[in-house]
PDB file of C-alpha atoms in Angstrom:
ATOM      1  CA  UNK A 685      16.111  -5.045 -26.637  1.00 58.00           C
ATOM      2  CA  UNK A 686      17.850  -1.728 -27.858  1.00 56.00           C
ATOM      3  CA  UNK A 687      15.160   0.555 -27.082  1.00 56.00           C
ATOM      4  CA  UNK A 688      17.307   2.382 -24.914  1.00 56.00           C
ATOM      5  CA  UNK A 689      20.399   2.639 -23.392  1.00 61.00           C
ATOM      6  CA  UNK A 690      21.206  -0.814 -21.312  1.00 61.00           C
ATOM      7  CA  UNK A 691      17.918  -2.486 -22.563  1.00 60.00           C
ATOM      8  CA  UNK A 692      20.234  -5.631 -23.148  1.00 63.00           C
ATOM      9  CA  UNK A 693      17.580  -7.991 -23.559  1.00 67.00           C
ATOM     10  CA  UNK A 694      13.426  -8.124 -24.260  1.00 69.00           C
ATOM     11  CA  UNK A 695      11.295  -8.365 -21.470  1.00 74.00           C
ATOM     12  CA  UNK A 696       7.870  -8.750 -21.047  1.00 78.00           C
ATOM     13  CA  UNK A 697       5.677  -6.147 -19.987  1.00 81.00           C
ATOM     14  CA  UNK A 698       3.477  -6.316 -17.172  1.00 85.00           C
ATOM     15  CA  UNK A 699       0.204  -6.124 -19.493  1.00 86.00           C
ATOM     16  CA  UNK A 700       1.510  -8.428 -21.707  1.00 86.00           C
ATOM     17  CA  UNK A 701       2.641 -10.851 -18.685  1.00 89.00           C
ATOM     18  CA  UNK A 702      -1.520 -10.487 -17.812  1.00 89.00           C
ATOM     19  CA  UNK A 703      -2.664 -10.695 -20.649  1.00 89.00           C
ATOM     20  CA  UNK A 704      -6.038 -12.994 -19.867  1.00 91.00           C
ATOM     21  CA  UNK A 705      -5.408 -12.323 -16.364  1.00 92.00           C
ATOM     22  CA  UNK A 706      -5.507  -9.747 -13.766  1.00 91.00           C
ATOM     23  CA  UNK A 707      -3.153  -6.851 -13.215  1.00 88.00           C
ATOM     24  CA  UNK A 708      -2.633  -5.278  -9.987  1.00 90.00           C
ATOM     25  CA  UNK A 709      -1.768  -1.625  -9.849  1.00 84.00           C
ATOM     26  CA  UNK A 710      -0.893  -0.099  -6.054  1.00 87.00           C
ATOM     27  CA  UNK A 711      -1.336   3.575  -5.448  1.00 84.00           C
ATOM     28  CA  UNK A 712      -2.618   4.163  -9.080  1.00 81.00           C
ATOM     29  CA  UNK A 713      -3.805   7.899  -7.352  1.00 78.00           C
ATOM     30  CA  UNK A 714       0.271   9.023  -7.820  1.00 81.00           C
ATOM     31  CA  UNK A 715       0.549   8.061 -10.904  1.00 80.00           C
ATOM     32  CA  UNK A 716       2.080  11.153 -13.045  1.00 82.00           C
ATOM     33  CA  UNK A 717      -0.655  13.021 -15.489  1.00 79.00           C
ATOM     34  CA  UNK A 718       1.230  11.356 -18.778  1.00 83.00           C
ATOM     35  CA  UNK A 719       0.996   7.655 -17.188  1.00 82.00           C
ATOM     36  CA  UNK A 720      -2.349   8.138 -16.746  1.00 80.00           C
ATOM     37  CA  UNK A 721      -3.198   8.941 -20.200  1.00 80.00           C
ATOM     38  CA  UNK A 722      -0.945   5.854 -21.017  1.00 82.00           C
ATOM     39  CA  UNK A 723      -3.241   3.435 -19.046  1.00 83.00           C
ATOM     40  CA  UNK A 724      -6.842   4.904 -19.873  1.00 83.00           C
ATOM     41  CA  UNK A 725      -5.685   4.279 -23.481  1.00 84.00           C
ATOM     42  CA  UNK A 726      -4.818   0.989 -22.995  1.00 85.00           C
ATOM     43  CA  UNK A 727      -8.202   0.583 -20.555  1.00 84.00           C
ATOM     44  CA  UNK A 728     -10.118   1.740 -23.377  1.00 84.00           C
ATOM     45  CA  UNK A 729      -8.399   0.740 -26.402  1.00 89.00           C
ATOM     46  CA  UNK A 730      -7.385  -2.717 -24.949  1.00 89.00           C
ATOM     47  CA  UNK A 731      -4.020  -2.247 -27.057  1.00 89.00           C
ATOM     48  CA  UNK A 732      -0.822  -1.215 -25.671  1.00 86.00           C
ATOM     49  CA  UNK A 733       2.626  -0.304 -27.452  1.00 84.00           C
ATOM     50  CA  UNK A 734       5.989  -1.786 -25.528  1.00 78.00           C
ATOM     51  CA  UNK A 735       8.789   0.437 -25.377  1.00 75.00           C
ATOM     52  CA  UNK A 736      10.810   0.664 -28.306  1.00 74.00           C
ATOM     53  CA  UNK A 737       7.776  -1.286 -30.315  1.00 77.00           C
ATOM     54  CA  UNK A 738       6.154   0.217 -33.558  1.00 83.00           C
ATOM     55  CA  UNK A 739       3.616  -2.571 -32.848  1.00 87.00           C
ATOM     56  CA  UNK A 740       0.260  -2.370 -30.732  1.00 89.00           C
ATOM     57  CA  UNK A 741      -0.494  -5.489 -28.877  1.00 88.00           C
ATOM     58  CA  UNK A 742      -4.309  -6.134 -28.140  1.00 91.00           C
ATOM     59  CA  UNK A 743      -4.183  -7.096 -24.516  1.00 89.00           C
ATOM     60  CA  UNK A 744      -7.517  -8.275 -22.200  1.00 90.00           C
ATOM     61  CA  UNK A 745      -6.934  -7.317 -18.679  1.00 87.00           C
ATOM     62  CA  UNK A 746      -9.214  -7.238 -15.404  1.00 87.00           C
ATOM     63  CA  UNK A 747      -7.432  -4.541 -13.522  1.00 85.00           C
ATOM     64  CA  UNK A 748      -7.616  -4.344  -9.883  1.00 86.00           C
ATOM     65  CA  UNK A 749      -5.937  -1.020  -8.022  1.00 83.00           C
ATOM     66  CA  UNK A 750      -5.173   0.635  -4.686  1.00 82.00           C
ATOM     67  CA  UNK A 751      -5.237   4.167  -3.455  1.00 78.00           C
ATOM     68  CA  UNK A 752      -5.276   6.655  -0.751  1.00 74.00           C
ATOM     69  CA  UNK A 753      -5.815   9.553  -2.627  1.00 72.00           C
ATOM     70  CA  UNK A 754      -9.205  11.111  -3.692  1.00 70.00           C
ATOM     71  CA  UNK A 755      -9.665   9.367  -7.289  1.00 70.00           C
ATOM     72  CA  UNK A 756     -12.950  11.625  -7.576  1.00 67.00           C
ATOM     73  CA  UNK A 757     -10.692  14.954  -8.653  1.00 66.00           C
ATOM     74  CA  UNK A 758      -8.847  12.897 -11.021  1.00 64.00           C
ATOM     75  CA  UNK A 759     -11.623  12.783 -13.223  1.00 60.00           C
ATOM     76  CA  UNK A 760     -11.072  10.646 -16.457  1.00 67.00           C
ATOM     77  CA  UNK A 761      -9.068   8.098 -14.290  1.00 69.00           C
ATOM     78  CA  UNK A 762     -12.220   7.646 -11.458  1.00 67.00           C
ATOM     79  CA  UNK A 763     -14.679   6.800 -14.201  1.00 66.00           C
ATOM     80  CA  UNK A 764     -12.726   4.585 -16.318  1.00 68.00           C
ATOM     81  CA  UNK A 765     -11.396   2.447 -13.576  1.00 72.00           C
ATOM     82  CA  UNK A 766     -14.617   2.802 -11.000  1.00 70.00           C
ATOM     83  CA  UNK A 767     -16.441  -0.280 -11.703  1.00 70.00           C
ATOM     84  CA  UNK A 768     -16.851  -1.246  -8.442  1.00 70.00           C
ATOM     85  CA  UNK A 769     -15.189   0.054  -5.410  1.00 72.00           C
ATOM     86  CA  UNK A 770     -14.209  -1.306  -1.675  1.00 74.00           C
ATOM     87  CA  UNK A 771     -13.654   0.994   0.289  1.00 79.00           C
ATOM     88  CA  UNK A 772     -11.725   0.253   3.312  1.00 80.00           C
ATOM     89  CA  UNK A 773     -12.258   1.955   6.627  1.00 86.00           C
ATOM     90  CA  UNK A 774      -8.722   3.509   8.269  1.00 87.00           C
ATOM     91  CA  UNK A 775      -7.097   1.859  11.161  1.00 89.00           C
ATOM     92  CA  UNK A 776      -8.057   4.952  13.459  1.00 87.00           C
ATOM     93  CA  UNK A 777     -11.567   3.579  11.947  1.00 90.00           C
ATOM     94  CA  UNK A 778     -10.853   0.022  13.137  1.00 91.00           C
ATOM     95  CA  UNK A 779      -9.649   0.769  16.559  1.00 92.00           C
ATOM     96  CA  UNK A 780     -10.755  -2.915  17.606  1.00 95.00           C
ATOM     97  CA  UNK A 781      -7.922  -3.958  15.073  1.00 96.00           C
ATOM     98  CA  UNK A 782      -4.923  -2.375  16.018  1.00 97.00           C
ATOM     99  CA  UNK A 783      -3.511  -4.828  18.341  1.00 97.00           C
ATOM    100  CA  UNK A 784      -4.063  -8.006  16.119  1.00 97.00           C
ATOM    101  CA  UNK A 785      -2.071  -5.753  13.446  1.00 97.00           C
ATOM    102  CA  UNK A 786       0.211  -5.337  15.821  1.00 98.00           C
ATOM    103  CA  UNK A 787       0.731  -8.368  17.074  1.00 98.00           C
ATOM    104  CA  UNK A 788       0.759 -10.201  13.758  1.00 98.00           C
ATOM    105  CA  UNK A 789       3.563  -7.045  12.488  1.00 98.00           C
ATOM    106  CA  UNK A 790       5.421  -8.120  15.567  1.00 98.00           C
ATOM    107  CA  UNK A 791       5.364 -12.055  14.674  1.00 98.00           C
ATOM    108  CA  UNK A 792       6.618 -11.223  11.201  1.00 97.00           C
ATOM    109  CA  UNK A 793       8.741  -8.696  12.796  1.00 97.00           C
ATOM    110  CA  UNK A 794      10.801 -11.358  15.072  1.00 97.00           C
ATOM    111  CA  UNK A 795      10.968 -13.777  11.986  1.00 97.00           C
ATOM    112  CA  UNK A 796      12.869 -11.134  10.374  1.00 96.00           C
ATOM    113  CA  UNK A 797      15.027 -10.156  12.767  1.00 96.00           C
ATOM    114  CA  UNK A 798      15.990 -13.432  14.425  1.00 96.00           C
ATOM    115  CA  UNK A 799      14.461 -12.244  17.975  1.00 96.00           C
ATOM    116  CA  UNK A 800      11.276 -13.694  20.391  1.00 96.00           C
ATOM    117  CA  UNK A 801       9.467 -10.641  21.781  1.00 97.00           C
ATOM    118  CA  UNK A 802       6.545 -12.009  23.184  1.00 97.00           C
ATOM    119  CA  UNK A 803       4.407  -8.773  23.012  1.00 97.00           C
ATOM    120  CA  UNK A 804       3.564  -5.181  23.962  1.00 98.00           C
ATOM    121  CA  UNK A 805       3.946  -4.322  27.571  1.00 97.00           C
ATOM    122  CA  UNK A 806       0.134  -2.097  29.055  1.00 97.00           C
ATOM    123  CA  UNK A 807       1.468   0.975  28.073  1.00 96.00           C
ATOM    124  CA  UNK A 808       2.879   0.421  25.056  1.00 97.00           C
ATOM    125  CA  UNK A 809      -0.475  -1.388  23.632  1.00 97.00           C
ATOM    126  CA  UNK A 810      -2.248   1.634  25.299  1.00 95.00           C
ATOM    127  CA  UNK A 811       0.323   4.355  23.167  1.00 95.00           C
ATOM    128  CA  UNK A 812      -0.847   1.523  20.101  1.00 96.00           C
ATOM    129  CA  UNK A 813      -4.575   2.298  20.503  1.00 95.00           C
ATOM    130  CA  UNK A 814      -4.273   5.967  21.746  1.00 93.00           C
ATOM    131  CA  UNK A 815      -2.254   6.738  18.010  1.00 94.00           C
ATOM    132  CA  UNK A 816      -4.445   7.936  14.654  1.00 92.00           C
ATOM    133  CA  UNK A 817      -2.248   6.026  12.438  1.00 92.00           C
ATOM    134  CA  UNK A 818      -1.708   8.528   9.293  1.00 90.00           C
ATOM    135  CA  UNK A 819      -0.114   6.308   7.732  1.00 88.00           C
ATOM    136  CA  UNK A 820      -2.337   3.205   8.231  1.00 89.00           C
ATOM    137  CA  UNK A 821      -0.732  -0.382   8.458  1.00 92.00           C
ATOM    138  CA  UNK A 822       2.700   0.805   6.346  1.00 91.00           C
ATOM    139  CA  UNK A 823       3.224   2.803   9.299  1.00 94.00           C
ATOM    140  CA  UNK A 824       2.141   0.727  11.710  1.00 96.00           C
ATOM    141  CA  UNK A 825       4.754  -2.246  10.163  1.00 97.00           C
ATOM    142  CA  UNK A 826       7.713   0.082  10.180  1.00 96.00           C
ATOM    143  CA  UNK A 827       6.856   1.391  14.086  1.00 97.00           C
ATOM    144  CA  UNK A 828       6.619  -2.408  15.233  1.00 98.00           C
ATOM    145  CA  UNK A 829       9.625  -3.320  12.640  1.00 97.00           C
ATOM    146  CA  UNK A 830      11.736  -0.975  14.499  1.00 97.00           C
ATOM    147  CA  UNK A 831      10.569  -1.559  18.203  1.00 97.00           C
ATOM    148  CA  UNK A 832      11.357  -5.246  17.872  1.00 97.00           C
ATOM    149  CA  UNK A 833      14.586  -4.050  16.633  1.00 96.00           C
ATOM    150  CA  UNK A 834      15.215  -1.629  19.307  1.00 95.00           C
ATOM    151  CA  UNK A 835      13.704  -3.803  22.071  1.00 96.00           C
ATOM    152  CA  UNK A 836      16.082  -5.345  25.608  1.00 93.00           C
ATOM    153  CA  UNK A 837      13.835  -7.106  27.084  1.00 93.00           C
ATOM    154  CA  UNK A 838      10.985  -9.796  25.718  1.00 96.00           C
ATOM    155  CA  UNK A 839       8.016  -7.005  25.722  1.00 97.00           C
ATOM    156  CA  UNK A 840       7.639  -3.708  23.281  1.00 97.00           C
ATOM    157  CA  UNK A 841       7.734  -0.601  25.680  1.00 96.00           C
ATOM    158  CA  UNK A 842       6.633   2.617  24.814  1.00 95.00           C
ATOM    159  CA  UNK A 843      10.064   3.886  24.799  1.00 94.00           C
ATOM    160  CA  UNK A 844      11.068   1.903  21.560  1.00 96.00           C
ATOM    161  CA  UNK A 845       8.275   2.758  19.930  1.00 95.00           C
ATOM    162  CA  UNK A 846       9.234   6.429  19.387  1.00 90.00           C
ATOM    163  CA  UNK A 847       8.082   9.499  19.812  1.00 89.00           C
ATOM    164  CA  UNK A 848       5.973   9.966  17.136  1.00 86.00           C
ATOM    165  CA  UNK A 849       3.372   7.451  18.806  1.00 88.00           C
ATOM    166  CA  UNK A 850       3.916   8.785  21.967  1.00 80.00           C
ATOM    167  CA  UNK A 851       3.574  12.250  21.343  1.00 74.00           C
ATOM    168  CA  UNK A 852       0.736  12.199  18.767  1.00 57.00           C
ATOM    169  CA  UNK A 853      -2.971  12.943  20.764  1.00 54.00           C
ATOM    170  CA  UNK A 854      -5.493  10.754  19.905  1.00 51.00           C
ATOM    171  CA  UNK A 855      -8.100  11.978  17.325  1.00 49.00           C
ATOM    172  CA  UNK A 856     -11.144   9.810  17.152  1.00 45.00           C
TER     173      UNK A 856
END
């Protein structure tokens, strides 16, 4: 509370909140130069210092993070946080995947959006398999999020699910 403007009230911190526990951290690769220092201190140290605190709080964390960037040229970072690594293989890597993804995007997909698409017509799951998938299942969400959106009739075509798909050529 008051350590700056509109901090009305404490709050707990999220290393403080998993304290004995497990922290997750997503995309810990974009994290800026000055919050990584931040959290190999407090991976090293085991302390951490709240906002507006004078006090250190010893804190004993198992953390767990995501990334899609290359951790190895962010030295210091790779090596404190590399214990053990899973790597997961791309969805261009898991062609054999892409329609279950797609079909279980498209069942949360018509939750969401109050509709009962039943599927992908043969083309469109064709355009599905035939795409590299930069952006791995985030993209692949959004795409289906949108076709069900966009959709007339009770199948996905390839026409609602943009030209991006469509007009990408298949890299494997």
């Amino acid at each position: 509370k008051g350590s700056f403007t509109g901090a009305l009230t404490d709050k707990t911190g999220a290393f403080v909140a998993a304290n004995g526990g497990t922290i997750f951290l997503d995309e810990i690769g974009n994290l800026s130069y000055e919050v990584q220092i931040q959290l190999l201190r407090a991976l090293q140290e085991r302390k951490i210092r709240p906002v507006g605190s004078n006090l250190e709080i010893t804190v004993d964390i198992r953390l767990v993070s995501a990334t899609n960037e290359n951790l190895e040229q962010a030295i210091d970072l790779y090596h404190r946080i590399n214990e053990f690594t899973l790597r997961m293989p791309t969805l261009k890597e898991r062609r054999e995947d892409i329609l279950l993804f797609a079909n279980f995007f498209l069942d949360q997909a018509n939750k969401e959006l109050d509709k009962q698409l039943i599927g992908f017509d043969a083309k469109a799951s064709q355009a599905l398999l035939d795409y590299h998938w930069p952006g791995n299942l985030r993209q692949m969400k959004n795409i289906v999020k949108r076709a069900t959106l966009l959709a007339q009739g009770s199948l996905i075509t390839p026409m609602e699910l943009g030209t991006e798909i469509l007009e990408t050529p298949i890299s494997y």
